[in-house]
Amino acid sequence: MEQVQDTSRPPLEYVKGVPLIKYFAEALGPLQSFHAWPDDLLISTYPKSGTTWVSEVLDMIYQGGDVEKCRRAPVIIRVPFLEFKVPGLPSGFEVLRDTPAPRLLKTHLPLSLLPQTLLDQKVKVVYVARNAKDVAVSYYHFYRMAKVHPDPGTWDSFLEKFMAGEVSYGSWYQHVQEWWELSHTHPVLYLFYEDMKENPKREIKKILEFVGRSLPEETVDHIAQHTSFKEMKKNPMANYSTIPPDIMDHNVSAFMRKGVAGDWKTTFTVAQNERFDTDYAEKMAGCNLSFRSEV
Ligand code: PPS
C-alpha cells in the first residue's frame, strides 16, 4: 500500500526566534528569490485579524466591483500568500509566478522575516489590526480546525501561549507595534477590524484613496454588501471551503466562524481577563496604539 505522509500537527519551527508553522518556515528560503514590483500591494496582518475580509475588499476594488471576476478563483489564488506552503497544495511562491500585475499579496510575517524587496520597492501596505482578545479566541478555534498547527491544548493553555508569543508568527503585541512604527516611514495604511465592523463603507473609501482609485458610490455600496460576513461565509471563493478537509476541517470550526467584535466575552473567564489585562498593560506600555475590544 502507498505510504501516505502524515502532515498533520507538526511542532512549530523557530526562525530568527519567531515560531512558525513548520511548512511556512520551510518556505522562507525559496522566498528569498522573490522580487517585489512597485505596483504590488501587500496585505499584512497578524493572523485572524481580518486578512480575508480586506483581501476580498481589495480584489473587488481591483476588479471594479465585478463579483463574477472575484469568483474566478479561491482567495488564496487571487491574493498569493507569500509564505504559504502545505504538502499537496501550490505554495504561495508558485501561485505568485502565475499572477499578473497589479498583484495583491498577503503575509503575516513580522518585519524581521519580511522579504527586504518589499521595503526596497516601497510596496504599499494595507495593515489590519484586531483587538488581541478576539484574535486569541479566533486563533484558538483556527488552531483546532487547521491541522498545520500543533494541537492547541485547552483554551487556558492556548491563551498562555498566545500571551507569551509562543504561537505561530510569535507575539501579537510586537507585530501590531512594529508595523505601526513602520507606518511612520513607509506607505502603510493601518486599519482596525473594529472600524471595519463599525462602518465598512468608510474604511473601503480609505482603502480606495490609499490605492489611488475611485469608484461610484453604488459600487462602494456593492463592495460593502459583497464583503459582509454573511456573504463571505457562503462564498466558496472566500470561505476556504475549497481547501481539503484533512488540512482545514470546517466541521471542527468554520473558517468564517462568527465575524464579530467582542466575542472574547463568551470565552474569557473573569480571572483570565484580569490576568490578560495586566500582562497587556505591560507589553503595550509606551505604545500610542489604541484598540477597541468591542464596538
Ligand atoms: S487568517 O487565517 O489569518 O488569514 O484569518 P483572517 O482572515 O485574518 O481572520 C479570520 C477572522 O475574520 C473573520 N472574518 C470576517 N469578519 C467580519 N466580516 C467579514 N467579512 C469577515 N471575513 C472573515 C472570520 O470570521 C475570523 O474571525 P472569527 O472571530 O474567528 O469569526
XYZ file of C-alpha atoms and ligand atoms in Angstrom:
326
model
C 0.000 0.000 0.000
C 1.210 3.511 -0.788
C 2.708 5.237 2.233
C 0.791 8.484 2.910
C 2.885 11.155 4.596
C 1.327 12.284 7.888
C 1.351 16.033 7.528
C -0.901 16.896 10.432
C 0.045 18.926 13.503
C 3.858 19.194 13.266
C 5.514 21.268 16.022
C 6.260 24.934 15.262
C 9.741 25.753 13.930
C 11.639 28.791 15.139
C 13.172 31.103 12.522
C 15.225 34.029 13.926
C 13.401 33.462 17.208
C 9.920 33.515 15.609
C 7.790 30.353 15.888
C 6.179 29.387 12.587
C 4.092 26.593 11.101
C 6.753 24.062 10.038
C 5.912 24.214 6.312
C 5.819 28.018 6.309
C 9.256 28.083 7.949
C 10.491 25.889 5.092
C 9.030 28.302 2.522
C 11.144 31.230 3.706
C 14.328 30.020 1.963
C 12.846 29.907 -1.566
C 11.047 33.191 -0.841
C 14.447 34.927 -0.764
C 14.417 34.946 -4.583
C 11.052 36.743 -4.724
C 11.205 40.173 -6.371
C 8.524 42.662 -5.453
C 7.206 45.063 -8.085
C 6.492 48.689 -7.240
C 2.808 48.275 -8.149
C 2.342 45.293 -5.807
C 0.014 45.861 -2.853
C 0.806 43.935 0.320
C -1.919 42.945 2.791
C -0.240 42.418 6.127
C -1.820 41.239 9.353
C -1.216 39.205 12.450
C -3.318 36.023 11.853
C -7.074 36.191 12.445
C -7.271 39.975 12.164
C -9.395 40.410 9.025
C -6.956 39.363 6.272
C -9.510 37.510 4.171
C -12.048 40.303 4.556
C -9.692 43.046 3.386
C -8.390 40.733 0.621
C -11.908 40.392 -0.773
C -12.438 44.157 -0.475
C -9.212 44.862 -2.365
C -9.885 42.307 -5.083
C -13.357 43.809 -5.535
C -11.756 47.255 -5.848
C -9.202 45.965 -8.363
C -11.994 44.280 -10.361
C -14.125 47.433 -10.375
C -16.800 45.835 -8.183
C -17.373 42.901 -10.567
C -18.456 39.969 -8.387
C -18.124 37.444 -11.216
C -14.466 38.358 -11.722
C -13.893 37.881 -7.997
C -15.352 34.396 -8.315
C -12.541 33.421 -10.713
C -10.587 31.520 -8.028
C -10.289 30.951 -4.264
C -8.894 33.915 -2.353
C -5.631 32.053 -1.723
C -5.036 32.073 -5.520
C -6.347 35.596 -6.157
C -4.186 37.008 -3.353
C -0.980 34.916 -3.154
C 0.025 34.210 0.436
C 3.796 34.700 0.312
C 4.960 32.200 2.937
C 2.164 29.643 2.365
C 3.314 26.077 1.864
C 1.364 22.922 2.689
C 2.063 19.462 1.220
C -0.202 18.792 -1.736
C -1.156 22.418 -2.417
C 0.612 25.032 -4.594
C 2.863 27.217 -2.463
C 2.332 30.967 -2.286
C 5.524 31.454 -4.249
C 4.266 29.129 -7.020
C 0.912 30.930 -7.187
C 2.766 34.232 -7.418
C 4.544 33.164 -10.617
C 1.188 32.945 -12.427
C -0.238 36.177 -11.004
C -0.326 39.142 -13.374
C 0.291 42.739 -12.245
C -1.075 44.613 -10.430
C -0.673 41.968 -7.730
C -2.309 41.734 -4.321
C -0.073 39.846 -1.879
C -0.720 38.523 1.622
C 1.631 37.964 4.536
C 1.507 37.515 8.303
C 5.280 37.774 8.698
C 6.801 40.008 11.348
C 9.238 42.599 9.975
C 12.279 40.531 10.938
C 11.226 37.866 8.404
C 9.683 40.071 5.714
C 11.465 39.842 2.328
C 13.515 43.061 2.077
C 12.467 43.530 -1.577
C 9.015 44.680 -0.396
C 10.561 47.535 1.545
C 13.133 48.355 -1.144
C 10.405 48.605 -3.790
C 8.349 50.799 -1.431
C 5.382 48.475 -1.899
C 2.204 49.934 -0.417
C 0.871 48.005 2.570
C -2.650 47.695 3.912
C -2.224 46.509 7.510
C -5.248 45.338 9.514
C -5.047 45.061 13.288
C -7.688 43.476 15.536
C -8.001 43.592 19.306
C -5.874 40.946 20.989
C -8.660 39.204 22.894
C -10.751 38.466 19.809
C -7.595 37.445 17.919
C -6.682 34.979 20.673
C -10.142 33.363 20.616
C -10.300 33.250 16.818
C -6.751 31.827 16.674
C -7.625 29.108 19.188
C -10.507 27.897 17.022
C -8.328 28.177 13.901
C -5.646 26.009 15.549
C -8.370 23.444 16.234
C -9.565 23.295 12.621
C -6.341 23.916 10.645
C -4.142 20.899 11.210
C -0.904 22.513 10.073
C -0.793 23.917 13.619
C 0.224 21.955 16.698
C -2.645 20.829 18.912
C -3.875 23.963 20.736
C -4.468 22.140 24.035
C -7.039 23.693 26.351
C -8.226 27.263 25.839
C -6.476 28.249 29.066
C -3.120 26.833 27.950
C -3.508 28.321 24.473
C -4.166 31.747 25.971
C -0.950 31.461 27.982
C 0.960 30.583 24.806
C -0.623 33.500 22.970
C 0.424 35.927 25.726
C 3.961 34.501 25.673
C 4.208 34.802 21.857
C 4.564 31.047 21.566
C 2.005 30.636 18.779
C 2.668 30.673 15.039
C 4.027 34.108 13.969
C 5.024 34.922 17.524
C 3.947 37.926 19.523
C 0.752 39.799 18.591
C 1.985 42.666 20.789
C 5.216 43.054 18.829
C 3.529 42.610 15.437
C 0.942 45.366 15.831
C 3.536 47.741 17.276
C 6.333 47.218 14.750
C 4.037 47.585 11.732
C 2.633 50.735 13.347
C 6.179 52.075 13.681
C 6.829 51.208 10.023
C 3.809 53.302 9.008
C 5.809 56.391 10.012
C 8.440 55.787 7.314
C 6.765 53.526 4.731
C 3.420 53.770 2.871
C 1.251 51.720 5.258
C -2.496 52.201 5.625
C -3.100 51.000 9.189
C -6.690 49.820 9.637
C -8.618 48.251 12.502
C -11.021 45.299 12.224
C -13.345 47.011 14.704
C -13.543 50.137 12.487
C -14.393 47.919 9.516
C -17.190 46.324 11.548
C -18.459 49.712 12.677
C -18.511 51.359 9.263
C -17.326 49.217 6.350
C -18.044 51.859 3.693
C -15.915 54.445 5.475
C -12.979 52.015 5.623
C -13.446 50.920 1.979
C -13.225 54.595 0.984
C -9.962 54.954 2.948
C -8.576 51.967 1.027
C -9.713 53.414 -2.306
C -7.946 56.683 -1.596
C -4.792 54.876 -0.450
C -4.584 52.799 -3.641
C -5.322 55.857 -5.754
C -8.586 54.665 -7.253
C -12.116 55.945 -7.279
C -15.397 54.133 -7.805
C -19.020 55.318 -7.938
C -20.938 55.398 -4.647
C -23.195 52.494 -5.775
C -20.105 50.361 -6.420
C -18.761 51.106 -2.939
C -22.162 50.053 -1.539
C -21.991 46.897 -3.618
C -18.465 46.089 -2.358
C -19.571 46.596 1.257
C -22.511 44.274 0.680
C -20.500 41.560 -1.132
C -17.811 41.584 1.573
C -20.178 41.391 4.548
C -19.583 38.428 6.849
C -22.912 36.896 5.788
C -21.998 36.987 2.090
C -18.400 35.874 2.532
C -19.424 32.972 4.761
C -21.466 31.455 1.929
C -18.968 32.315 -0.834
C -16.777 29.258 -1.585
C -14.193 31.551 -3.224
C -13.786 33.422 0.075
C -14.607 30.944 2.852
C -11.721 28.442 2.429
C -14.123 25.536 1.835
C -12.056 24.547 -1.239
C -9.114 23.534 0.995
C -9.143 19.737 1.620
C -10.695 18.787 4.987
C -7.545 16.991 6.159
C -5.903 20.454 6.169
C -8.856 22.606 7.282
C -11.784 20.873 8.962
C -14.752 23.229 8.933
C -16.760 20.670 10.895
C -14.465 21.349 13.863
C -14.824 25.122 13.470
C -15.741 27.115 10.349
C -13.090 29.465 8.953
C -15.883 32.070 8.791
C -16.700 31.454 12.430
C -18.546 34.418 13.978
C -17.112 37.583 12.442
C -17.916 39.904 15.333
C -16.053 42.270 17.630
C -16.273 41.391 21.313
C -16.820 37.631 21.012
C -13.979 37.131 23.516
C -16.519 37.854 26.276
C -18.144 34.472 25.640
C -14.814 32.692 26.178
C -12.592 34.554 28.688
C -13.213 33.841 32.356
C -13.061 36.787 34.770
C -9.689 35.526 36.037
C -8.295 35.117 32.506
C -9.468 38.618 31.632
C -7.782 40.172 34.655
C -4.534 38.359 34.021
C -4.647 39.263 30.341
C -5.276 42.967 31.060
C -2.348 43.194 33.495
C 0.017 41.497 31.082
C -1.333 43.612 28.179
C -0.643 46.858 30.026
C 2.986 45.807 30.489
C 3.517 44.650 26.915
C 1.834 47.687 25.356
C 3.299 50.299 27.727
C 4.547 53.358 25.862
C 2.625 52.447 22.703
C 0.097 55.001 21.493
C -1.994 52.476 19.557
C -5.436 52.079 20.999
C -7.686 49.103 20.387
C -11.396 48.711 20.965
C -12.291 45.282 22.302
C -15.940 45.736 21.353
C -17.874 48.012 19.008
S -6.218 34.238 8.544
O -6.341 32.750 8.621
O -5.209 34.723 9.492
O -5.985 34.733 7.189
O -7.641 34.754 9.072
P -8.221 36.218 8.879
O -8.946 36.284 7.582
O -7.220 37.248 9.176
O -9.272 36.278 10.073
C -10.368 35.408 10.186
C -11.361 36.091 11.100
O -12.011 37.161 10.370
C -13.412 36.908 10.309
N -13.948 37.420 9.064
C -14.809 38.446 8.997
N -15.359 39.224 9.954
C -16.230 40.175 9.555
N -16.589 40.376 8.270
C -16.082 39.611 7.266
N -16.434 39.815 6.022
C -15.126 38.593 7.621
N -14.448 37.664 6.925
C -13.726 36.957 7.820
C -13.508 35.395 10.460
O -14.808 35.002 10.803
C -12.477 35.164 11.556
O -12.886 35.692 12.811
P -13.708 34.850 13.932
O -13.696 35.724 15.155
O -12.964 33.578 14.150
O -15.085 34.663 13.377
